[in-house]
Every structure is written in C-alpha cells, then in structure tokens.
XYZ file of C-alpha atoms in Angstrom:
375
model
C 0.000 0.000 0.000
C 1.417 3.415 -0.942
C 1.766 6.207 1.596
C -0.665 8.375 -0.387
C -3.393 5.734 -0.108
C -3.260 5.916 3.688
C -4.191 9.617 3.760
C -7.818 9.992 4.827
C -10.357 12.719 4.061
C -13.236 13.922 6.206
C -16.829 13.633 5.081
C -16.691 17.348 4.163
C -13.833 17.049 1.629
C -16.112 17.835 -1.330
C -17.494 20.902 0.465
C -13.971 22.198 1.085
C -12.999 21.667 -2.553
C -16.139 23.462 -3.725
C -15.152 26.451 -1.568
C -11.713 26.560 -3.204
C -9.710 25.214 -0.276
C -5.999 24.509 -0.511
C -5.288 21.177 1.158
C -2.424 19.785 3.216
C -1.685 16.469 4.863
C -2.054 16.759 8.634
C -1.948 13.889 11.093
C -2.711 11.410 8.338
C -5.642 13.440 7.018
C -6.098 15.625 3.934
C -7.304 18.854 5.498
C -8.079 22.394 4.277
C -5.197 24.700 5.146
C -6.934 27.835 3.837
C -9.860 28.949 1.657
C -9.025 32.582 0.881
C -6.098 33.901 2.910
C -4.596 32.973 6.253
C -4.820 36.575 7.433
C -8.463 37.074 6.416
C -9.554 33.862 8.117
C -7.588 34.662 11.277
C -9.086 38.154 11.506
C -12.605 36.867 10.862
C -12.357 34.618 13.920
C -11.080 37.481 16.081
C -13.759 39.952 14.911
C -16.730 37.869 13.732
C -16.631 34.079 13.350
C -14.906 31.187 11.634
C -16.183 27.710 10.811
C -13.738 24.801 11.155
C -13.973 21.164 10.135
C -12.425 19.146 12.972
C -13.770 15.784 11.878
C -10.255 14.366 11.826
C -10.201 14.438 15.629
C -10.883 11.228 17.538
C -13.950 10.423 19.619
C -13.629 7.611 22.148
C -16.451 6.581 24.458
C -15.592 5.166 27.891
C -18.597 3.816 29.766
C -19.533 1.496 32.581
C -19.869 1.529 36.379
C -16.116 2.128 36.788
C -15.574 4.430 33.798
C -14.481 7.321 36.027
C -12.048 5.139 37.953
C -10.643 3.749 34.713
C -9.961 7.260 33.421
C -8.402 8.240 36.754
C -5.952 5.382 36.218
C -5.373 6.102 32.523
C -4.979 9.902 32.566
C -3.037 12.270 34.823
C -6.145 14.135 36.013
C -8.973 13.124 38.327
C -11.778 12.620 35.818
C -14.079 10.887 38.309
C -14.699 14.275 39.943
C -15.841 15.997 36.762
C -19.533 16.885 37.004
C -21.977 15.573 34.438
C -22.149 18.106 31.600
C -18.661 19.441 32.190
C -15.307 18.788 30.499
C -11.668 18.678 31.545
C -8.365 19.061 29.722
C -5.929 16.292 30.594
C -2.898 14.346 29.432
C -2.248 10.750 28.481
C 1.261 9.932 29.678
C 3.542 6.936 29.287
C 4.945 5.069 32.265
C 8.110 7.212 32.043
C 6.065 10.444 32.228
C 6.372 11.385 28.549
C 3.256 12.869 26.964
C 1.451 10.564 24.525
C -1.367 13.026 23.864
C -3.286 15.959 25.273
C -7.038 15.606 25.130
C -10.412 16.799 26.396
C -12.813 14.510 28.248
C -16.534 15.260 28.519
C -18.697 13.614 31.170
C -21.996 12.804 29.470
C -23.538 10.805 32.349
C -22.446 9.310 35.652
C -21.121 6.233 33.856
C -20.342 7.630 30.402
C -17.476 9.818 29.137
C -16.382 11.074 25.715
C -12.619 11.392 25.252
C -11.376 13.501 22.317
C -7.736 12.830 21.350
C -5.753 14.504 18.579
C -6.163 13.055 15.092
C -2.640 11.671 14.722
C -2.799 10.144 18.211
C -6.248 8.551 18.102
C -4.977 4.992 17.560
C -2.413 5.459 20.354
C -5.079 6.819 22.703
C -7.562 4.034 21.932
C -4.921 1.364 22.517
C -3.704 2.933 25.757
C -7.214 3.532 27.139
C -8.263 -0.017 26.265
C -5.216 -1.505 27.956
C -5.519 0.682 31.033
C -9.260 0.032 31.442
C -8.774 -3.747 31.384
C -8.936 -4.109 35.166
C -12.082 -2.001 35.510
C -15.780 -2.529 34.784
C -15.611 -0.146 31.841
C -15.689 -0.460 28.050
C -13.707 1.616 25.563
C -15.259 2.193 22.120
C -13.692 4.104 19.236
C -16.520 6.128 17.661
C -14.296 8.345 15.497
C -15.545 6.994 12.164
C -19.183 7.545 13.130
C -18.666 11.067 14.508
C -17.986 14.420 12.849
C -16.909 17.579 14.665
C -17.478 21.172 13.542
C -16.401 24.294 15.409
C -17.802 27.830 15.298
C -15.364 30.264 16.899
C -15.494 34.021 17.374
C -17.515 36.844 18.944
C -20.554 36.027 16.764
C -20.485 32.296 17.526
C -23.312 32.363 20.081
C -25.643 34.311 17.797
C -24.982 31.943 14.902
C -25.460 28.818 16.995
C -28.671 29.909 18.675
C -30.229 30.789 15.318
C -30.044 27.075 14.442
C -31.270 25.710 17.783
C -34.973 25.243 18.642
C -36.314 28.092 20.745
C -36.815 25.886 23.790
C -33.112 24.913 23.740
C -31.567 28.317 23.110
C -31.247 29.346 26.729
C -29.466 26.093 27.589
C -26.955 26.632 24.768
C -26.250 30.294 25.534
C -25.942 29.490 29.260
C -23.243 26.872 28.679
C -20.120 27.702 30.641
C -16.623 27.341 29.242
C -15.727 23.636 29.225
C -19.353 22.535 29.485
C -21.484 20.527 27.053
C -25.128 19.644 26.500
C -27.238 17.783 23.948
C -29.143 19.983 21.506
C -30.657 19.973 18.040
C -28.549 22.113 15.694
C -29.788 22.754 12.167
C -32.103 19.777 12.512
C -29.361 17.372 13.633
C -29.083 15.781 17.062
C -25.770 17.012 18.467
C -23.570 17.382 21.493
C -22.749 21.079 21.822
C -19.634 22.002 23.810
C -18.385 25.465 24.716
C -14.779 24.647 23.968
C -12.291 25.588 21.267
C -8.701 26.149 20.247
C -8.608 29.799 19.191
C -8.739 31.909 22.342
C -12.216 33.142 21.374
C -15.685 32.267 22.578
C -17.067 29.418 20.548
C -18.701 26.039 20.266
C -17.680 22.585 19.106
C -20.523 20.484 17.719
C -20.408 16.683 17.599
C -22.837 15.062 15.148
C -23.161 11.729 13.338
C -20.879 11.706 10.311
C -23.787 11.488 7.874
C -25.270 14.725 9.296
C -22.100 16.811 8.870
C -22.596 18.099 5.270
C -26.088 19.462 6.042
C -24.898 21.043 9.287
C -21.868 22.604 7.564
C -24.186 24.194 4.979
C -26.614 25.365 7.649
C -23.848 27.002 9.690
C -22.427 28.772 6.630
C -25.889 30.089 5.746
C -26.668 31.181 9.302
C -23.326 32.953 9.528
C -23.663 35.005 6.344
C -25.065 38.013 8.155
C -22.496 37.764 10.936
C -19.288 37.760 8.899
C -18.590 34.044 9.344
C -16.080 32.475 6.949
C -14.772 28.915 6.599
C -11.314 28.736 8.162
C -8.463 26.288 7.653
C -5.571 24.875 9.615
C -3.288 27.856 8.985
C -5.653 30.241 10.779
C -6.279 27.683 13.511
C -2.532 27.480 14.129
C -1.939 31.242 14.292
C -5.001 31.684 16.526
C -3.938 28.998 19.010
C -0.388 30.399 19.040
C -1.629 33.862 20.000
C -3.696 32.195 22.738
C -0.596 30.348 24.009
C -2.168 26.913 23.472
C 0.208 23.990 22.925
C 0.133 21.789 19.828
C 1.010 18.127 20.057
C 4.115 17.412 18.016
C 5.449 20.916 18.725
C 5.118 21.974 22.382
C 4.049 18.517 23.560
C 5.847 15.340 22.557
C 6.761 11.907 23.830
C 9.999 13.510 25.110
C 8.300 16.235 27.175
C 6.663 16.037 30.590
C 3.766 18.122 31.922
C 6.026 20.158 34.216
C 8.363 21.523 31.583
C 5.329 22.325 29.436
C 3.754 24.390 32.209
C 0.946 21.849 32.649
C 1.838 20.559 36.088
C -1.484 21.868 37.352
C -3.420 19.209 35.443
C -1.503 16.363 37.145
C -3.250 14.961 40.240
C -0.339 13.430 42.120
C -2.623 12.910 45.113
C -4.455 10.135 43.261
C -3.754 6.634 44.577
C -2.259 5.264 41.387
C -2.160 6.100 37.716
C 0.082 5.326 34.792
C 3.282 7.397 35.017
C 2.769 8.573 38.600
C 6.246 7.692 39.920
C 7.993 9.238 36.928
C 5.898 12.384 37.186
C 6.697 12.766 40.891
C 10.369 12.681 39.955
C 9.787 15.111 37.089
C 8.087 17.568 39.431
C 10.965 17.380 41.892
C 13.502 17.989 39.123
C 11.456 20.909 37.810
C 11.203 22.484 41.266
C 14.983 22.087 41.624
C 15.483 24.205 38.503
C 16.450 21.375 36.188
C 15.449 21.137 32.549
C 13.839 23.621 30.215
C 10.581 25.547 30.540
C 8.032 26.383 27.879
C 7.866 30.173 27.566
C 6.364 32.837 25.373
C 8.673 35.058 23.321
C 7.840 38.492 21.929
C 9.985 39.712 19.065
C 11.475 43.198 19.118
C 12.021 43.185 15.353
C 9.939 42.209 12.348
C 11.302 38.746 11.538
C 9.428 35.829 13.067
C 11.071 32.841 14.694
C 10.097 29.394 13.451
C 10.001 25.900 14.917
C 13.365 24.226 15.647
C 15.359 27.467 15.504
C 17.831 27.840 18.410
C 17.373 30.289 21.267
C 20.724 31.810 22.217
C 22.214 33.995 24.936
C 25.747 35.170 24.242
C 27.516 32.210 22.671
C 25.320 29.612 24.356
C 22.299 27.800 22.937
C 19.779 27.921 25.782
C 16.649 26.653 24.083
C 14.681 25.909 20.958
C 11.588 27.413 19.355
C 8.627 25.053 19.047
C 6.167 27.378 17.245
C 6.508 30.891 15.879
C 4.813 33.351 13.526
C 3.974 37.021 13.059
C 0.904 37.777 15.192
C -1.873 39.146 12.936
C -3.744 40.510 15.952
C -0.847 42.053 17.878
C 1.378 43.162 15.019
C 4.677 41.686 16.208
C 6.344 38.248 16.095
C 5.452 35.735 18.795
C 6.843 32.301 19.556
C 6.707 29.435 22.013
C 10.043 27.929 23.016
C 11.650 25.632 25.547
C 14.328 27.614 27.387
C 16.780 26.753 30.176
C 15.395 27.665 33.591
C 18.027 30.373 34.115
C 16.653 32.323 31.137
C 12.951 31.461 31.438
C 11.884 34.313 33.714
C 9.512 36.972 32.376
C 11.568 39.882 31.112
C 14.602 37.777 30.170
C 16.281 38.906 26.956
C 17.249 36.212 24.447
C 17.996 35.968 20.747
C 16.687 33.512 18.193
C 18.923 32.410 15.354
C 16.602 33.030 12.407
C 18.364 31.475 9.432
C 21.781 32.692 10.522
C 20.715 36.121 11.797
C 20.156 36.750 15.485
C 16.841 38.405 16.255
C 16.047 39.893 19.691
C 13.176 38.474 21.747
C 11.890 38.916 25.284
C 10.277 36.286 27.515
C 6.700 37.396 28.249
C 3.692 36.034 30.109
C 1.310 33.737 28.283
C -1.075 33.970 26.599
C -0.030 36.634 24.140
C -3.659 37.476 23.420
C -6.746 37.505 25.661
C -10.158 38.142 24.170
C -12.064 41.202 25.421
C -14.606 40.345 28.115
C-alpha cells in the first residue's frame, strides 16, 4: 500500500474543494489549510466568526460503572470528579512520564465519558485507554468513524449557533459555561454542543453523526452570512492557538516532554492513589522544582522577523533553548513564539535571541497567553 493511499479525508472534503480550499496532509488526514487567505480567516475569527472542520479528531467513548475510575488510572487528572455536563483538559502519559497526547474529556452521564484525542494520536489513545481500562468494569469504544466535529469560533459564535437551535433549547446553549457541554438539536441534527475551542475566542464545538455533517456545515455557513462568518483552515487555527498560548502536540508537547516543563503541572493529580506514570511524574516535578530542565515560555519579538520551529534560542555564545512554534501575530502586530528555554533564562523579562536562518533576532520572555479576548 502506498503512503498516499493511507491519507484519509473527512466527510466534508467535497465541500472544502467546492469552496476553493488549498489542502495539506495533517496527522494522516487531507485537510483544508486555507480557503481565501490565512490573514483574512484569522481576523474573521477574532472579529466575527470562523467555521472549522475538525472531523479528523478522535472520539472515544468510555462507559460502565467504573468508567471514572478507569480514566483516573489512565490519565493524569482526576476525571471521576468531573460533574456531568462538564469537560476537563488532561494528558495521556507513558509510564516514564512522557506525553502521549493531550485531550479533552466530557462527562456525558455518571457512567459515560467522551474522550477527544488529537487526530494523529487517536490509535495510540484508543490502545492505551483499552489496555488501562482492562482491570475495571468499563468499556472503551472508538466512535471516530461515526462522529464528525465542527467548530464555530469568534464573537458572533453564540448568535450563529442559537439561530439554528430550537427556541426551547436556546437558553441552555447560551448558558453553557466554558468547558461545558449539553445535547441539543442544531440545524435539525441531534448534536452534542460544547463550549470549547482552540482559538482563544468564545465558541462552540458540535459533535454530530458523520452522515449529518454536510447538512450542518451548509446550515452554519448560511446562518453565519449576516455575521461575517467564513470557513477557516488549519493555517488560521494554528496562528489563533499560538496567539492564545495553546500547545500543539508534536510541537510543544511530545513523547519527550513532561507536563512540568510544558507548564501543565497543574493538570496532574499526584494525590491520586495510582495512575500510569505517577512515579515518573513525581520525579519530574521534583527535578522541575529544583530548577532542572527547560521551561516552555512565550517570546515576543522586538524586530519584524518571526522565529520558526526548531530554531535555536541563544544567549551570548550559548544555545539555551529551541523554538517550538513561531509566527507574526496578525492581531498584535509583532512576532510571537513558544520555546523551551533553560530555567536560568525562562523568567519573564529575560532577553534572548533567536537564530533566524543565521541572523540573530532579539526576543523577550513574556507572560502567556499573548492574546486575551475582550470580556
């Protein structure tokens, strides 16, 4: 079998092509990278709304009397304490503490959870969750092929969504808190509506059966016409999440990183009795608190040239870190980057340079996120 034949497309591939999308291979999927321009799509999400196809993401159901306990064992967080209708960001770690994936888990009922891993890591997550749930009265089911995921992000997202929801459900949708979810009918399709996203804006992610996705995509585009909504691709999604300081698996998070260096120690519940990777993560926390290793930081450029992934961070003659993501910020008007930097140079206000193709460019360590939406 050729490599090209293993690339998958979402159920909306024909819709993207009809809209003139440029495609790229991402996580084993052929996905729209842009429709018009990266900048226009980015700005639409910040000022109005953008519509994203996220149907490449995984959807894994964990259910049974001990589903919460199984997830407590499998993930670094305490998922058994999540209230029904709420969601939690967590990490799937290996026994040595390395990050296998970052994911969101929704509690749909007392004994039923929906875990959403990254597209490229879905098979890894399903295998790990299945193995780790083996000693519990819980079943793991991969529902990725039967589920599509669309996201509406931006200041106009709530108005667009509620225009497609029956009147008796509108209050429940608009009242959803951040990281909460509820069933609703959207554009005539039964859906799970979650107030989550990856852009730093208000917005909703909508889970529907795969067969319902084309009609819902069309309905959302039509409902958004008067609100400035545009379809948006992966390029805008990446620049939006970078401004919001959100990590991307394969860049900020990898099998070689631990939660503490990535600034995610707060999601690790070391007070749990036992979970996969606990001993290694205790050691990683101790090393981090002792000043060992590198820290993930935000960098603001003083010049016009942007840093890019894998470029070295330098102080004097020493390489003290490496950029993981970088780009000009369309919203802020200056270059921003995420980088792992030695602890001695990771403090806010520290001055560093990035070697941008042989030329040193000045940057300053700043607090994350770079951008916060107006309240």
